[in-house]
Short mmCIF file of C-alpha atoms in Angstrom, two decimals:
data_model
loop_
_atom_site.label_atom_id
_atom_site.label_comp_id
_atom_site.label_asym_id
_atom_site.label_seq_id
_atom_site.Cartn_x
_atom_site.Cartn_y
_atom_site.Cartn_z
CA UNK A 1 -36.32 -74.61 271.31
CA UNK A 2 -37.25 -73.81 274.99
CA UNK A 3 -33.96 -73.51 277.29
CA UNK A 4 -34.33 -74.92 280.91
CA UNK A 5 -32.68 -73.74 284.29
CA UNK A 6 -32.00 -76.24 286.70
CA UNK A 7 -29.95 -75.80 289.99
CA UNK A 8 -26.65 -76.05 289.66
CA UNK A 9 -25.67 -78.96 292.51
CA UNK A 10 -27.66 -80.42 295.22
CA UNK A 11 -26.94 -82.70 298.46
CA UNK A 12 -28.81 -85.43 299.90
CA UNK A 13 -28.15 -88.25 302.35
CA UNK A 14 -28.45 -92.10 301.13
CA UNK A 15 -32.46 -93.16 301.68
CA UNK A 16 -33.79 -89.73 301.51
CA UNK A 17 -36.19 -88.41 298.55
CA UNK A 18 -34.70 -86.23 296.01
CA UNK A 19 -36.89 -83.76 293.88
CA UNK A 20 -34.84 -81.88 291.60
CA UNK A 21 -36.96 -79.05 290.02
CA UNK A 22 -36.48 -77.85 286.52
CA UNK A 23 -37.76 -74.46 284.75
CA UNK A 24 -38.70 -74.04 281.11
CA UNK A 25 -41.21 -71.02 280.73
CA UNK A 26 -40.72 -71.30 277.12
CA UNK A 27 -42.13 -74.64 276.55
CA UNK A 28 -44.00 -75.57 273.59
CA UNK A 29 -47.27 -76.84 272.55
CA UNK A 30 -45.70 -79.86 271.08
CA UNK A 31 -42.40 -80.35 273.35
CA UNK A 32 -42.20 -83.13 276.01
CA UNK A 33 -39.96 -82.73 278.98
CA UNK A 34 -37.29 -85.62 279.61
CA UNK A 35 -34.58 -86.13 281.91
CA UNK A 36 -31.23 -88.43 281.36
CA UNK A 37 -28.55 -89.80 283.71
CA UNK A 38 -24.90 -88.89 283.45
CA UNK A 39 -22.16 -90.63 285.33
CA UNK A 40 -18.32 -89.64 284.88
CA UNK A 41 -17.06 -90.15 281.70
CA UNK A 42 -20.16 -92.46 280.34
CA UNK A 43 -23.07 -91.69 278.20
CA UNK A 44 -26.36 -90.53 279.49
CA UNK A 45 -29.31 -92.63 280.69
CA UNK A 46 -32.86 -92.32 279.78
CA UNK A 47 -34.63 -91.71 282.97
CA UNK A 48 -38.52 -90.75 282.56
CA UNK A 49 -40.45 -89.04 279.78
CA UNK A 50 -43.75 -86.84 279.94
CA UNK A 51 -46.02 -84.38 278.75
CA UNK A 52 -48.23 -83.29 281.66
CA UNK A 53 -49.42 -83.72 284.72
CA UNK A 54 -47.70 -87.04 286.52
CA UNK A 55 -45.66 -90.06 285.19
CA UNK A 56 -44.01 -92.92 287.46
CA UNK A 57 -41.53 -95.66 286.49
CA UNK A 58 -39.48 -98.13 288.32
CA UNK A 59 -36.83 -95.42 289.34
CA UNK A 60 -38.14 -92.23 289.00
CA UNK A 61 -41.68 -89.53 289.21
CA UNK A 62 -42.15 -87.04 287.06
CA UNK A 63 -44.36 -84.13 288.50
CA UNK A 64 -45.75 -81.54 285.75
CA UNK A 65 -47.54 -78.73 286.64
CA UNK A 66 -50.83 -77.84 284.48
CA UNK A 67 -48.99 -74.44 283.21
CA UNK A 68 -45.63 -76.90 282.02
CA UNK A 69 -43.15 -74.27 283.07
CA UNK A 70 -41.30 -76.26 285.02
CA UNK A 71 -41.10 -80.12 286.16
CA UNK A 72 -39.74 -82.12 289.31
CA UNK A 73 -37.72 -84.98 289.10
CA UNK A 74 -38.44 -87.27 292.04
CA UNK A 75 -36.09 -90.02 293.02
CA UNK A 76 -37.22 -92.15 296.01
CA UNK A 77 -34.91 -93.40 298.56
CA UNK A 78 -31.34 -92.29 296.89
CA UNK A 79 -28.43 -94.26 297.30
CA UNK A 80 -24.37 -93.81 296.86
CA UNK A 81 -24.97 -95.39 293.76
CA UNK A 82 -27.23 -91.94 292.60
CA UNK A 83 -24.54 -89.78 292.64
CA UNK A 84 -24.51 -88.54 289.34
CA UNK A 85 -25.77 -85.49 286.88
CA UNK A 86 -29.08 -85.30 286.04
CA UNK A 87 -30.06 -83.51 282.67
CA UNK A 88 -33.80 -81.98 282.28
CA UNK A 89 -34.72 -81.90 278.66
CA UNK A 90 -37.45 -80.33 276.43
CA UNK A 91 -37.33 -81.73 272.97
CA UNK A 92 -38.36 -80.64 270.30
CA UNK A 93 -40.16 -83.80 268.36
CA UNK A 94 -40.34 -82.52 264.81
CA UNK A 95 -40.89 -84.23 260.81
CA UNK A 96 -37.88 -83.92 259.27
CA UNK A 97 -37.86 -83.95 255.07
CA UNK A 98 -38.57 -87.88 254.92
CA UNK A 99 -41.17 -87.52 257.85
CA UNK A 100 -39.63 -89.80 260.74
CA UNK A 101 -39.70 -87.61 263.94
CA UNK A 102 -36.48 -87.09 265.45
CA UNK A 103 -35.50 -86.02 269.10
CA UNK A 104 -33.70 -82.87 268.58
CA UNK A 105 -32.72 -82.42 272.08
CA UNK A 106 -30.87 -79.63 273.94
CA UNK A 107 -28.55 -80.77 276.96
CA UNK A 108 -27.80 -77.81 279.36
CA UNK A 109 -24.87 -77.88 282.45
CA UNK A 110 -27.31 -80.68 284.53
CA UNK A 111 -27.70 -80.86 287.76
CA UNK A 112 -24.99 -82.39 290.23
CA UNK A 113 -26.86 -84.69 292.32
CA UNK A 114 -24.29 -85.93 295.59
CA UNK A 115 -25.85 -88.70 297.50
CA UNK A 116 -23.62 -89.05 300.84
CA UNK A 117 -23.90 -92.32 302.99
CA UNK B 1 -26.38 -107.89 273.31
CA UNK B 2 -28.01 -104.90 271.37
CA UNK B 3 -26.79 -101.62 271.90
CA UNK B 4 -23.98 -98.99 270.43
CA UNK B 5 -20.62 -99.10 270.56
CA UNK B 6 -17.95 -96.68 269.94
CA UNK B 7 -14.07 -97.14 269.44
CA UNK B 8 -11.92 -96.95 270.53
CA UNK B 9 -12.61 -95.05 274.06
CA UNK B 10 -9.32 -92.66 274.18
CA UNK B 11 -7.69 -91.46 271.15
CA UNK B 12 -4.97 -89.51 270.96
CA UNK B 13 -3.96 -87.34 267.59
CA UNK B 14 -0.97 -84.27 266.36
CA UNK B 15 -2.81 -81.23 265.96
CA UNK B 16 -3.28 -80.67 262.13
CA UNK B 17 -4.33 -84.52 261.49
CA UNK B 18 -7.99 -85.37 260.57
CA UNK B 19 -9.45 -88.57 263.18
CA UNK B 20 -12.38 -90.70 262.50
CA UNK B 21 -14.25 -91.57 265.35
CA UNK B 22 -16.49 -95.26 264.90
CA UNK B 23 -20.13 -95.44 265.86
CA UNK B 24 -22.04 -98.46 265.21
CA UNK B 25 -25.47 -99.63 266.40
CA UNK B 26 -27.41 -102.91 266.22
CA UNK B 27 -30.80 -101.31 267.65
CA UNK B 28 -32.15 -101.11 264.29
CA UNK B 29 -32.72 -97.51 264.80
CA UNK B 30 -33.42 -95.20 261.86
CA UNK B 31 -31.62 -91.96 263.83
CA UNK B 32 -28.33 -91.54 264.95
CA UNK B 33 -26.62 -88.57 266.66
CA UNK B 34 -23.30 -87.15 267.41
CA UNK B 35 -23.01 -85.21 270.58
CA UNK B 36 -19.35 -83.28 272.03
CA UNK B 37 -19.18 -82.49 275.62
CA UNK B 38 -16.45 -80.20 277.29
CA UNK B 39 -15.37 -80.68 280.90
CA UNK B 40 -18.24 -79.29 283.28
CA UNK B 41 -20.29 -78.61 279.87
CA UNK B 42 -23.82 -80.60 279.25
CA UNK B 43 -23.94 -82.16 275.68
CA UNK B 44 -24.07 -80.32 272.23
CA UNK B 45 -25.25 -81.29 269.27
CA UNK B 46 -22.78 -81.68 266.16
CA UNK B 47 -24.69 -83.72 263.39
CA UNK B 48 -27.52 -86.13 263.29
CA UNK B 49 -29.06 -88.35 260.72
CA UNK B 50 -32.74 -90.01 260.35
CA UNK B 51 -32.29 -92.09 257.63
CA UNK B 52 -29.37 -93.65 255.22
CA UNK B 53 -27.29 -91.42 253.05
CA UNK B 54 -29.00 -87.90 254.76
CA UNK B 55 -27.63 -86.41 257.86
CA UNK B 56 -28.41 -82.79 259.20
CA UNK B 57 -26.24 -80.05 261.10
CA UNK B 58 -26.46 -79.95 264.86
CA UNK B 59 -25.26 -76.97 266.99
CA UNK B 60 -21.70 -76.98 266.34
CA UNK B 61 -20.98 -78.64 263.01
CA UNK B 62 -18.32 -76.65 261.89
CA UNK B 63 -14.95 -78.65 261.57
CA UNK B 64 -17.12 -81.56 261.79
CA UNK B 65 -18.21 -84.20 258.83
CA UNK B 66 -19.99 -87.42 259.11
CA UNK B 67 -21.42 -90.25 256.59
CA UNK B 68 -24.40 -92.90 257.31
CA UNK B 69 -23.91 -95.55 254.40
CA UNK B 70 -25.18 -97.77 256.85
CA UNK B 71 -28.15 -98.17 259.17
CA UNK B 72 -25.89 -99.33 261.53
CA UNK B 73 -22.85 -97.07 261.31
CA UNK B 74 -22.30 -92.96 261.78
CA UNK B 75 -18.63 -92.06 261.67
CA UNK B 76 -17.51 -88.90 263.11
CA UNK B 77 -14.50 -87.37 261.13
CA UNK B 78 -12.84 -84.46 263.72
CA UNK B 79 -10.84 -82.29 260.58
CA UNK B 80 -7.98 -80.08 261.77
CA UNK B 81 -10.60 -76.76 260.88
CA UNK B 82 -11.79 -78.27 263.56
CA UNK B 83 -10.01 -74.98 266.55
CA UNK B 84 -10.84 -77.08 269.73
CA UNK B 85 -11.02 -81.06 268.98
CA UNK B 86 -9.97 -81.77 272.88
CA UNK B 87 -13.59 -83.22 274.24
CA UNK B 88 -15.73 -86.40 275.06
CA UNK B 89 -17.57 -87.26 271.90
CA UNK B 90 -20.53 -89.08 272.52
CA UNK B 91 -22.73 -91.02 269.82
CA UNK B 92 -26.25 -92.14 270.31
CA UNK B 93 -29.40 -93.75 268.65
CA UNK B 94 -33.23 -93.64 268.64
CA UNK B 95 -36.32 -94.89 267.00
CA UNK B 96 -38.50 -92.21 265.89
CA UNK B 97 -40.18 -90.48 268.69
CA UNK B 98 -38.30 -92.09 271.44
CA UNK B 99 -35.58 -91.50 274.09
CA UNK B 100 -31.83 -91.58 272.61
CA UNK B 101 -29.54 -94.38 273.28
CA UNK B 102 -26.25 -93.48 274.27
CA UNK B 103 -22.16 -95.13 273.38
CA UNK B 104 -20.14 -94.80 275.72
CA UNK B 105 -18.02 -91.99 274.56
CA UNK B 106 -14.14 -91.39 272.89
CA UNK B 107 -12.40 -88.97 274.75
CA UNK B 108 -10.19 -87.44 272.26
CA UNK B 109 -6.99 -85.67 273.25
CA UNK B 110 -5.20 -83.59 270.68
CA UNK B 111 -1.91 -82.22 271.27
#
């Protein structure tokens, strides 16, 4: 399973664009990169999903590059409300024995995202 | 409302007891997942289960057991092998192929 290295805190000011960059050199052929939410004391939050190249949501971008060692996380306009620990995933999508795929992911230490007004 | 619910959210046990921690779903998910995170620490992976009556070890599954009788339900039993029990236990859900639902955690506290 490829590890990732993401910084280990970051600052911003409320209304500014946040791109949090993420490195897995070790990605493979089959893994797609995801990144989750985490406020204090509360499960994570699905943010985005992809595979390559560029993905957009209602909250959140997700820049790949074509090589797929790394991503960005791009959150538009940040507010207070951001403040939170963001998690860059690769998962590892596999069979198991009674062939449903299951998301074996691997959280690491997340970045600490502090949106100040 | 669908989504998964854990109980209760603190719990608070002797050192030497065994604790069951509840996880239930009404997602209609096939695969469930028990997750322990440590102050500071991202998540780590104790057990998970794709279908009824099979479940697989995660990371850390020592000291750890679990049971899915149920589509619905994934206990968590923390056993007193179990050296550092003290942590957030998180329990989460997902169709195949898909992101992972998460509970909202039991912070257990053993003294």
């Amino acid at each position: 399973l490829a590890k990732t290295t993401q910084p280990i805190s970051m600052d911003s000011y409320e209304g500014q664009e946040v791109n949090i960059t993420c490195s897995h050199n070790n990605i493979a052929t089959n893994d797609y990169i995801t990144w989750y939410q985490q406020f204090p004391s509360q499960g994570p939050r699905f943010i985005i999903q992809g595979y390559k190249t560029k993905v957009t949501n209602e909250v959140a971008s997700l820049f790949i590059p074509a090589d797929r060692k790394s991503s960005t996380l791009s959150l538009p306009r940040v507010s207070l409300s951001d403040t939170a620990v963001y998690y860059c995933l690769v998962g590892d999508i596999f069979r198991g024995r009674y062939g449903g795929a299951t998301n074996k992911l691997i959280f690491g230490t997340g970045t600490l995202l502090a949106v100040q007004p | 409302d669908g989504g998964i619910t854990q109980s209760p959210k603190y719990l608070f046990r002797k050192e030497g007891q065994n604790v069951t921690l509840s996880c239930e779903q009404n997602l209609n998910h096939d695969a469930m997942y028990w997750y322990r995170q440590d102050p500071g620490q991202g998540l780590r992976l104790i057990y998970y289960s794709q279908i009824v009556n099979d479940f697989q070890k995660g990371d850390i599954a020592e000291g750890y057991s679990v049971s899915r009788e149920k589509k619905e339900s994934f206990p968590l039993t923390v056993t007193s092998a179990q050296k550092n029990p003290t942590a957030f236990y998180l329990c989460a859900s997902s169709r195949t192929e898909s992101e992972q639902y998460f509970g909202p955690g039991t912070r257990l506290t053993v003294t």
